[in-house]
Coordinates of C-alpha atoms in Angstrom, one line a residue:
Chain A
M1 CA 8.3 17.5 -38.3
A2 CA 4.7 16.7 -38.7
V3 CA 4.4 17.9 -42.0
S4 CA 7.2 15.1 -42.8
L5 CA 6.1 12.3 -40.6
L6 CA 2.4 12.7 -42.6
V7 CA 4.3 12.0 -45.9
V8 CA 6.5 9.6 -44.5
V9 CA 3.3 8.1 -43.5
L10 CA 0.7 8.9 -46.4
T11 CA 3.9 7.3 -48.6
A12 CA 3.8 4.4 -47.4
V13 CA -0.4 3.4 -47.0
L14 CA -0.6 4.8 -50.4
T15 CA 2.0 2.6 -51.8
I16 CA 0.9 -0.4 -49.5
L17 CA -3.0 0.3 -50.1
P18 CA -2.6 -1.3 -53.6
W19 CA -0.9 -3.7 -52.9
G20 CA -3.0 -4.4 -49.9
G21 CA -6.5 -3.9 -51.7
Q22 CA -5.1 -6.5 -54.7
G23 CA -4.2 -9.2 -51.3
W24 CA -7.3 -8.7 -50.0
E25 CA -9.5 -9.0 -53.6
R26 CA -7.5 -12.0 -54.3
Q27 CA -7.8 -14.2 -50.6
T28 CA -11.3 -13.1 -51.2
T29 CA -11.6 -14.9 -53.8
Q30 CA -9.5 -18.0 -52.8
S31 CA -11.8 -17.9 -49.5
N32 CA -14.9 -18.0 -52.0
G33 CA -13.8 -20.8 -53.8
Q34 CA -12.6 -23.1 -50.5
Q35 CA -15.4 -21.7 -48.3
H36 CA -17.4 -23.2 -51.5
A37 CA -15.2 -26.5 -51.9
R38 CA -15.7 -26.8 -47.5
I39 CA -19.5 -26.5 -48.3
A40 CA -19.9 -29.1 -51.3
M41 CA -16.8 -31.7 -48.7
E42 CA -19.1 -31.3 -46.0
E43 CA -22.3 -31.7 -47.5
L44 CA -21.1 -35.0 -49.4
V45 CA -19.9 -36.3 -46.1
N46 CA -23.2 -36.3 -44.8
E47 CA -24.8 -37.7 -47.3
L48 CA -21.6 -40.1 -47.9
L49 CA -21.2 -41.2 -44.2
Y50 CA -25.1 -43.2 -44.4
A51 CA -25.5 -44.5 -47.9
Y52 CA -26.7 -47.8 -47.6
R53 CA -24.5 -48.5 -51.0
I54 CA -22.0 -46.4 -53.0
E55 CA -21.1 -46.7 -56.3
V56 CA -18.2 -44.5 -57.8
N57 CA -17.5 -43.8 -60.9
P58 CA -14.5 -41.7 -61.5
V59 CA -14.1 -41.3 -64.7
M60 CA -17.1 -39.1 -65.5
G61 CA -17.1 -37.5 -61.3
M62 CA -19.8 -39.0 -60.4
I63 CA -21.1 -40.3 -57.1
T64 CA -24.4 -42.5 -56.8
Y65 CA -25.4 -43.4 -53.4
Y66 CA -28.6 -45.1 -51.7
K67 CA -30.0 -44.0 -48.7
E68 CA -32.9 -45.5 -46.9
N69 CA -36.4 -43.6 -46.4
R70 CA -39.6 -45.4 -44.5
G71 CA -38.3 -49.0 -45.1
D72 CA -37.1 -48.1 -48.9
L73 CA -33.3 -47.1 -50.5
Q74 CA -33.7 -44.3 -52.9
R75 CA -31.0 -43.0 -54.8
Y76 CA -29.1 -39.6 -55.0
R77 CA -26.5 -38.8 -57.4
V78 CA -23.6 -36.3 -57.6
Y79 CA -21.7 -34.9 -60.5
L80 CA -20.3 -31.7 -61.6
L81 CA -22.1 -29.6 -64.7
G82 CA -19.8 -26.9 -65.7
E83 CA -18.1 -25.1 -62.4
Q84 CA -21.3 -26.6 -60.4
L85 CA -21.1 -29.7 -58.4
L86 CA -25.1 -30.8 -58.2
L87 CA -27.4 -33.6 -56.6
D88 CA -30.0 -35.2 -57.9
L89 CA -33.0 -36.1 -55.7
P90 CA -35.0 -38.7 -55.5
E91 CA -38.2 -36.9 -56.8
G92 CA -35.9 -36.0 -60.1
T93 CA -35.2 -32.2 -59.6
A94 CA -31.1 -31.5 -59.0
V95 CA -29.9 -29.2 -56.1
P96 CA -26.6 -27.7 -56.3
L97 CA -24.0 -28.3 -53.4
A98 CA -21.5 -25.3 -54.3
S99 CA -20.1 -23.8 -57.4
C100 CA -16.5 -22.9 -58.5
I101 CA -15.8 -26.7 -58.3
E102 CA -13.5 -27.8 -61.6
G103 CA -12.9 -30.9 -60.6
I104 CA -14.0 -34.2 -58.6
I105 CA -11.1 -37.1 -57.7
L106 CA -12.9 -39.6 -55.8
H107 CA -11.3 -43.6 -55.5
P108 CA -11.8 -46.2 -56.0
A109 CA -14.6 -46.9 -58.8
G110 CA -17.2 -49.8 -58.6
T111 CA -19.1 -50.7 -55.8
L112 CA -18.5 -50.1 -52.3
Y113 CA -17.8 -53.1 -49.7
P114 CA -17.7 -52.2 -45.8
G115 CA -15.1 -50.8 -45.0
D116 CA -14.1 -49.5 -48.2
V117 CA -12.9 -45.8 -47.4
L118 CA -13.4 -42.9 -50.4
T119 CA -12.0 -40.4 -50.9
L120 CA -12.3 -37.6 -52.6
T121 CA -10.9 -34.3 -54.4
L122 CA -12.5 -31.3 -54.5
Q123 CA -11.0 -28.8 -57.2
V124 CA -11.9 -25.5 -57.3
N125 CA -11.5 -23.0 -60.2
Q126 CA -8.1 -21.3 -61.9
Q127 CA -8.2 -18.0 -60.2
V128 CA -8.0 -20.2 -57.1
R129 CA -5.9 -23.2 -57.9
H130 CA -6.8 -25.1 -54.9
E131 CA -8.0 -28.9 -54.1
V132 CA -9.7 -30.0 -51.3
R133 CA -9.6 -33.7 -50.4
T134 CA -11.3 -36.2 -47.7
A135 CA -11.9 -39.1 -47.0
V136 CA -15.4 -41.1 -46.0
V137 CA -15.9 -44.2 -44.0
A138 CA -19.8 -45.7 -45.0
K139 CA -21.0 -46.6 -41.8
N140 CA -23.8 -48.7 -43.3
L141 CA -21.9 -50.8 -46.5
T142 CA -23.6 -54.0 -47.0
G143 CA -22.4 -55.9 -49.9
E144 CA -20.9 -59.0 -50.1
A145 CA -22.3 -62.6 -48.1
L146 CA -21.4 -60.3 -44.4
Chain B
M1 CA 0.5 30.5 -41.5
T2 CA 0.8 30.8 -38.3
R3 CA -2.6 29.6 -37.5
T4 CA -2.5 26.6 -40.2
R5 CA 0.6 25.3 -38.3
G6 CA -0.5 21.8 -36.4
S7 CA -3.2 20.8 -39.3
A8 CA -0.5 18.5 -40.1
L9 CA 0.0 16.9 -37.2
L10 CA -3.8 16.7 -37.3
W11 CA -4.6 14.8 -40.3
L12 CA -1.5 12.8 -38.7
I13 CA -3.3 11.9 -36.0
F14 CA -6.4 11.3 -38.1
T15 CA -4.7 8.7 -40.8
V16 CA -3.7 6.6 -37.5
L17 CA -6.9 6.8 -35.8
L18 CA -8.4 5.8 -38.5
F19 CA -5.8 3.1 -39.3
T20 CA -5.9 2.4 -36.2
L21 CA -9.6 2.0 -36.3
I22 CA -9.2 -0.6 -40.0
S23 CA -6.7 -2.4 -38.5
C24 CA -9.0 -3.4 -35.2
S25 CA -12.1 -4.1 -37.8
L26 CA -9.9 -6.3 -39.2
L27 CA -8.2 -7.9 -36.3
K28 CA -12.1 -8.7 -34.7
I29 CA -12.9 -10.3 -38.3
A30 CA -9.5 -12.6 -38.0
L31 CA -10.9 -13.3 -34.2
G32 CA -14.4 -14.8 -35.1
D33 CA -13.2 -16.6 -37.6
L34 CA -11.1 -18.2 -35.6
R35 CA -14.2 -18.3 -33.0
V36 CA -16.1 -19.7 -36.6
S37 CA -12.6 -22.6 -36.6
G38 CA -12.8 -23.1 -33.4
H39 CA -16.7 -24.1 -33.1
L40 CA -15.8 -26.7 -36.5
V41 CA -13.0 -28.2 -34.8
N42 CA -15.1 -28.8 -31.9
A43 CA -17.9 -29.7 -33.0
E44 CA -16.1 -32.5 -35.3
R45 CA -14.4 -33.8 -31.6
A46 CA -18.4 -33.9 -30.7
Q47 CA -18.8 -36.0 -33.3
Y48 CA -15.9 -38.7 -32.6
A49 CA -16.8 -38.2 -28.8
A50 CA -20.5 -39.3 -29.7
E51 CA -19.3 -42.1 -31.9
A52 CA -16.2 -43.2 -29.5
G53 CA -19.9 -43.7 -26.9
I54 CA -21.8 -46.3 -29.7
E55 CA -18.3 -48.0 -30.2
Y56 CA -18.1 -48.6 -26.2
A57 CA -21.9 -49.3 -25.6
A58 CA -21.7 -51.4 -29.2
A59 CA -18.5 -53.1 -27.9
I60 CA -19.9 -54.1 -24.1
L61 CA -23.8 -54.5 -24.1
P62 CA -23.4 -57.7 -26.9
W63 CA -22.5 -59.6 -23.9
Q64 CA -25.0 -58.1 -21.2
C65 CA -27.9 -58.7 -24.1
R66 CA -30.4 -60.2 -21.9
S67 CA -30.2 -57.8 -18.8
L68 CA -31.3 -54.9 -21.1
A69 CA -35.1 -53.9 -21.1
A70 CA -34.5 -51.9 -18.6
G71 CA -32.1 -49.7 -20.4
W72 CA -28.8 -48.5 -20.0
Q73 CA -27.1 -45.5 -19.5
Y74 CA -23.5 -44.4 -19.3
Q75 CA -21.6 -41.3 -18.7
Q76 CA -18.1 -41.0 -18.9
T77 CA -17.1 -37.3 -18.2
E78 CA -13.1 -37.7 -18.8
P79 CA -11.6 -36.7 -22.9
P80 CA -13.7 -37.6 -24.8
E81 CA -16.8 -37.0 -23.3
F82 CA -19.6 -38.8 -24.0
A83 CA -23.3 -39.3 -22.9
V84 CA -24.6 -43.0 -23.6
T85 CA -28.1 -44.9 -23.1
A86 CA -29.6 -47.7 -25.0
E87 CA -33.0 -48.8 -24.8
A88 CA -35.0 -52.7 -25.7
E89 CA -36.9 -52.4 -29.0
S90 CA -36.7 -55.9 -29.2
S91 CA -34.7 -58.7 -27.4
S92 CA -32.7 -58.2 -30.2
L93 CA -32.2 -55.7 -30.7
L94 CA -31.5 -51.9 -29.5
R95 CA -31.8 -48.4 -30.0
I96 CA -28.5 -46.4 -28.8
H97 CA -27.7 -43.0 -28.1
A98 CA -24.6 -41.0 -28.1
Q99 CA -23.7 -37.3 -27.4
G100 CA -20.6 -36.2 -27.6
R101 CA -19.0 -32.3 -25.9
A102 CA -16.3 -31.0 -26.5
G103 CA -15.7 -27.1 -25.7
G104 CA -19.1 -26.3 -25.9
M105 CA -21.0 -28.1 -28.5
V106 CA -22.4 -31.1 -28.5
Q107 CA -23.3 -33.8 -31.8
D108 CA -25.7 -36.0 -30.8
V109 CA -25.5 -39.9 -32.7
E110 CA -28.2 -42.6 -32.9
V111 CA -27.9 -46.5 -33.7
L112 CA -30.3 -49.6 -34.7
A113 CA -28.2 -52.2 -33.0
S114 CA -28.8 -55.5 -33.9
L115 CA -27.6 -59.0 -31.9
R116 CA -25.6 -61.5 -33.7
P117 CA -25.7 -63.6 -30.5
L118 CA -22.8 -65.8 -32.4
G119 CA -20.6 -63.1 -34.2
K120 CA -21.5 -64.7 -37.4
Q121 CA -19.2 -67.3 -36.6
A122 CA -21.3 -70.2 -39.0
L123 CA -18.4 -73.0 -37.0
I124 CA -17.0 -72.7 -33.5
T125 CA -15.0 -75.4 -32.2
Q126 CA -11.7 -76.4 -30.8
Q127 CA -10.6 -78.8 -33.6
L128 CA -12.9 -78.4 -37.3
L129 CA -11.6 -81.2 -39.8
A130 CA -13.3 -80.4 -43.0
Q131 CA -13.0 -82.1 -46.2
D132 CA -15.4 -80.0 -49.7
L133 CA -16.6 -77.6 -47.1
T134 CA -18.5 -74.3 -48.2
V135 CA -18.8 -71.5 -45.5
T136 CA -20.7 -68.6 -45.7
G137 CA -19.9 -67.0 -42.3
H138 CA -16.9 -66.5 -40.5
V139 CA -14.8 -70.0 -38.7
A140 CA -13.3 -70.1 -35.3
A141 CA -11.4 -73.1 -34.0
D142 CA -8.6 -73.7 -31.7
E143 CA -7.0 -76.0 -34.8
V144 CA -7.7 -76.5 -38.2
V145 CA -6.9 -79.5 -40.5
F146 CA -8.5 -78.9 -44.3
R147 CA -8.3 -82.5 -46.3
E148 CA -8.4 -83.6 -49.5
T149 CA -11.1 -81.3 -51.3
P150 CA -11.1 -77.4 -51.2
T151 CA -12.6 -75.4 -48.4
Y152 CA -14.6 -72.8 -49.3
I153 CA -15.0 -70.0 -46.7
A154 CA -16.5 -66.7 -47.7
G155 CA -15.7 -65.1 -44.2
D156 CA -12.4 -64.9 -42.1
L157 CA -10.9 -67.5 -40.6
R158 CA -9.4 -67.5 -36.8
T159 CA -7.4 -70.0 -35.5
A160 CA -4.3 -70.5 -34.0
W161 CA -2.9 -73.1 -36.4
L162 CA -4.5 -75.0 -39.6
E163 CA -2.6 -77.2 -41.7
E164 CA -3.2 -78.8 -45.0
Q165 CA -3.8 -82.7 -45.5
D166 CA -3.6 -84.9 -48.6
G167 CA -3.9 -82.4 -50.5
G168 CA -6.5 -80.3 -48.7
T169 CA -6.8 -76.6 -49.1
Y170 CA -8.7 -73.8 -48.6
H171 CA -9.8 -70.4 -49.6
C172 CA -10.1 -67.9 -47.8
S173 CA -11.9 -64.5 -48.4
G174 CA -11.5 -62.2 -45.4
Y175 CA -9.2 -62.4 -42.9
L176 CA -6.8 -64.8 -41.5
W177 CA -6.8 -64.6 -37.7
G178 CA -3.6 -66.2 -36.1
D179 CA -4.2 -64.8 -33.0
I180 CA -7.7 -65.5 -31.6
R181 CA -9.1 -66.7 -28.3
P182 CA -9.1 -70.8 -26.9
Y183 CA -12.1 -72.5 -27.2
A184 CA -13.6 -73.0 -23.9
L185 CA -17.6 -73.7 -23.6
E186 CA -19.2 -75.9 -21.6
V187 CA -22.5 -75.7 -20.8
D188 CA -23.8 -76.2 -17.7
F189 CA -26.5 -79.7 -18.4
I190 CA -27.1 -80.5 -15.1
G191 CA -28.4 -76.8 -14.8
L192 CA -30.1 -77.2 -17.7
A193 CA -32.1 -80.3 -16.5
Q194 CA -32.5 -78.7 -13.5
E195 CA -34.8 -75.6 -15.0
A196 CA -36.2 -79.2 -18.1
A197 CA -37.6 -80.4 -14.8
L198 CA -38.8 -77.3 -12.5
W199 CA -40.4 -75.3 -16.5
G200 CA -42.4 -78.5 -17.3
W201 CA -40.5 -78.8 -20.9
T202 CA -42.1 -81.9 -23.0
E203 CA -40.4 -85.3 -22.8
P204 CA -40.4 -87.2 -26.6
D205 CA -41.7 -90.4 -27.0
C206 CA -39.1 -93.1 -26.2
A207 CA -38.7 -96.1 -29.0
G208 CA -36.5 -98.4 -27.7
E209 CA -33.9 -96.3 -25.4
V210 CA -34.3 -93.4 -28.4
Y211 CA -36.1 -90.4 -27.3
Q212 CA -38.2 -89.4 -30.8
V213 CA -38.6 -85.9 -32.2
D214 CA -40.8 -85.5 -35.2
G215 CA -41.7 -82.4 -34.5
S216 CA -45.5 -82.9 -33.3
Q217 CA -44.1 -81.9 -29.8
V218 CA -45.1 -78.5 -28.1
G219 CA -41.2 -77.3 -27.3
P220 CA -39.4 -76.7 -25.7
L221 CA -38.3 -80.2 -25.5
F222 CA -36.0 -82.4 -23.1
A223 CA -34.4 -86.0 -24.2
P224 CA -32.8 -87.4 -21.0
G225 CA -30.9 -90.1 -23.3
K226 CA -29.7 -91.2 -27.1
T227 CA -32.2 -89.5 -29.7
A228 CA -33.5 -90.2 -33.1
I229 CA -34.8 -86.0 -34.8
A230 CA -36.6 -86.5 -38.1
L231 CA -39.4 -84.3 -38.6
Q232 CA -43.1 -84.6 -40.2
L233 CA -43.4 -81.3 -39.9
P234 CA -42.2 -77.9 -40.3
W235 CA -41.0 -77.6 -36.1
E236 CA -39.6 -74.3 -34.2
G237 CA -38.0 -74.5 -31.1
L238 CA -35.0 -75.9 -28.0
I239 CA -34.1 -79.2 -27.9
V240 CA -31.9 -80.1 -25.2
A241 CA -30.3 -83.9 -25.5
L242 CA -28.3 -85.5 -22.8
G243 CA -27.3 -88.1 -25.2
E244 CA -26.3 -89.0 -28.6
V245 CA -28.3 -87.5 -31.7
T246 CA -29.1 -88.2 -34.8
L247 CA -31.0 -85.6 -37.1
Q248 CA -32.7 -88.0 -39.3
T249 CA -35.1 -85.9 -41.4
W250 CA -35.5 -81.9 -42.0
V251 CA -38.6 -80.4 -42.9
P252 CA -37.8 -76.6 -44.7
G253 CA -38.8 -74.1 -42.7
S254 CA -38.5 -75.3 -39.2
K255 CA -36.2 -73.3 -36.8
V256 CA -33.9 -75.9 -34.5
M257 CA -32.3 -75.3 -32.0
L258 CA -30.2 -78.7 -30.7
V259 CA -28.1 -78.3 -27.4
A260 CA -27.5 -81.9 -27.0
A261 CA -24.4 -83.9 -24.8
G262 CA -23.0 -86.2 -26.5
E263 CA -22.2 -86.5 -30.3
V264 CA -24.6 -85.0 -33.1
E265 CA -24.8 -86.4 -36.5
L266 CA -26.5 -84.7 -39.8
A267 CA -28.1 -87.9 -41.7
G268 CA -28.7 -85.8 -44.5
V269 CA -27.4 -87.0 -47.7
D270 CA -27.9 -84.8 -50.5
E271 CA -30.3 -82.1 -49.1
V272 CA -30.8 -78.0 -48.3
W273 CA -32.1 -78.0 -45.0
E274 CA -34.0 -74.7 -45.4
G275 CA -34.5 -72.3 -42.0
S276 CA -32.3 -72.3 -39.5
L277 CA -29.9 -74.1 -37.3
F278 CA -28.6 -74.0 -34.4
I279 CA -26.3 -76.9 -32.4
Y280 CA -23.8 -77.5 -29.9
S281 CA -22.1 -80.6 -28.7
G282 CA -20.8 -81.2 -25.8
E283 CA -18.3 -83.8 -27.3
K284 CA -18.2 -83.6 -31.4
I285 CA -20.6 -83.0 -34.4
Y286 CA -20.2 -85.2 -37.7
C287 CA -21.7 -85.0 -41.1
D288 CA -22.7 -88.4 -43.0
P289 CA -19.8 -88.4 -45.6
G290 CA -21.5 -89.9 -48.4
G291 CA -23.4 -86.7 -49.4
Q292 CA -23.9 -82.7 -49.5
L293 CA -25.6 -81.7 -47.4
Q294 CA -26.3 -77.7 -47.1
L295 CA -27.7 -76.0 -44.1
A296 CA -27.9 -72.3 -42.7
G297 CA -27.5 -71.9 -39.1
C298 CA -24.6 -72.7 -36.7
L299 CA -22.2 -75.7 -35.2
V300 CA -20.3 -75.2 -32.0
S301 CA -18.5 -78.1 -30.2
P302 CA -15.4 -79.2 -29.1
L303 CA -14.9 -81.6 -32.1
L304 CA -16.3 -80.9 -35.8
E305 CA -16.0 -83.2 -38.7
L306 CA -17.4 -82.2 -41.4
T307 CA -17.2 -83.3 -45.1
G308 CA -19.6 -82.6 -47.7
L309 CA -21.7 -78.9 -45.9
K310 CA -22.1 -76.3 -47.4
I311 CA -23.1 -74.0 -44.1
T312 CA -24.4 -70.4 -44.6
Y313 CA -24.7 -68.2 -40.3
D314 CA -28.5 -67.8 -39.5
D315 CA -28.6 -67.0 -36.3
Q316 CA -32.7 -66.4 -36.7
T317 CA -33.1 -70.0 -34.2
V318 CA -31.8 -68.3 -31.4
L319 CA -32.7 -65.1 -31.9
N320 CA -35.8 -66.7 -31.4
Q321 CA -35.0 -68.9 -28.4
L322 CA -33.2 -66.3 -26.7
E323 CA -35.0 -66.7 -23.5
L324 CA -34.5 -70.2 -23.4
V325 CA -30.7 -70.3 -24.5
P326 CA -27.7 -71.6 -22.1
A327 CA -26.3 -68.6 -21.3
E328 CA -23.1 -69.3 -21.9
L329 CA -23.5 -69.5 -26.1
L330 CA -24.1 -66.0 -24.6
Q331 CA -21.1 -65.6 -24.1
V332 CA -19.2 -67.0 -27.0
A333 CA -18.6 -63.5 -29.1
P334 CA -21.2 -61.8 -29.3
T335 CA -21.8 -58.3 -32.0
F336 CA -23.8 -55.5 -32.9
D337 CA -24.8 -55.0 -36.5
L338 CA -25.2 -50.8 -36.4
Q339 CA -27.6 -49.3 -38.3
W340 CA -26.7 -45.4 -38.4
L341 CA -29.1 -43.1 -38.6
E342 CA -29.1 -39.9 -39.8
L343 CA -31.3 -37.8 -36.3
A344 CA -31.7 -34.7 -38.6
P345 CA -31.4 -35.4 -42.8
R346 CA -31.0 -32.5 -44.8
R347 CA -33.0 -33.9 -47.4

């Protein structure tokens, strides 16, 4: 009786285990990609929220923004290099924000004005096939007359 | 054979225990992830609660701008849960700090709030008669009539009723608001006269029943009758006049706040009045229709009859005279310009 039960359990387990393992691996990769996208998105939103000026170039997948530092506006730039999302700092160095990012979709294009909603979509690489989208309204934008 | 009977059961129990252990571990990981997600959600809720606190303060504090020197605080214990404090950095600048709370998470937000005592409204009136008018700033008028030549408004137009007469048109770059608060402003000139007597405000020289302001007097000035302003020197301060006023000449760099009970005439022709000019008239403000006048400031009156005027909103003179400004004028439509501070810059 016990032998039969053991055989049944082992058969079930050995059948499910490799399938579960593959699923686990797949989910880990996906989760990793999503984590990268989430971190990138959080960084981007946090940076853009306090920007005083934002210029968007959807064709190049590039956002140039300016933040105040000790009374001066300093330039930052976010862009994609390979699958890495990089941030150019005012000092001239670039730091990685996230990996596994295949594409960045931005809307609208050009200089943003107060109240404009910037929609950001990050496409995580092909293995994961996932998109993360958010929208941000920068709080300190100035522009036009008022 | 007999000795090994039952070993399968042991293996079975071992296998079941092993997988129970694995399941428990996975469950623990999942619960951990759930907790992390909960923290993220609560952090977001706390952030929005803090922003709600800032917006709450920004909505009510402009109306109390004179009584904020000692600071201000407010706490809301119902969701969104926040605590807000405001400290005056100067008479027109506040530092507002809000702390939002949600599910044990706390988020802080801070802004610098600059007072805009007239809410960026360059023209505030009951009835606006506009011809060849260019406004950079909002316009608030119960009724607007655009006559003959086009009017340009780089801002919002807030009016309940508008009419285009004799081919007059308008171009407004902002919003057109139909639901407005009707003009109901009346300055208490009796109170102002008492204040002037109490504090010994300067009375300008009177020549032929007209008080003459030339910029040589020390402000604030109180003119109890008809007044002519012909500045010879850059002048900064408050002028209260109980009669009609004619603003004849201007000196660049002047910052004049004029509060008049009677009509006010802007007599500049083809001139640019650099500086800052605020005018309140209890009756009417009008321009000499013969030419073009350009100025920075704000005009408030039940009737504005403006022809050939180019006005850009500027409240510097009001801010400079904030302690002396009649309280009624600070209740028209004050707002704040908010500068959101990044409390912990990441880079």
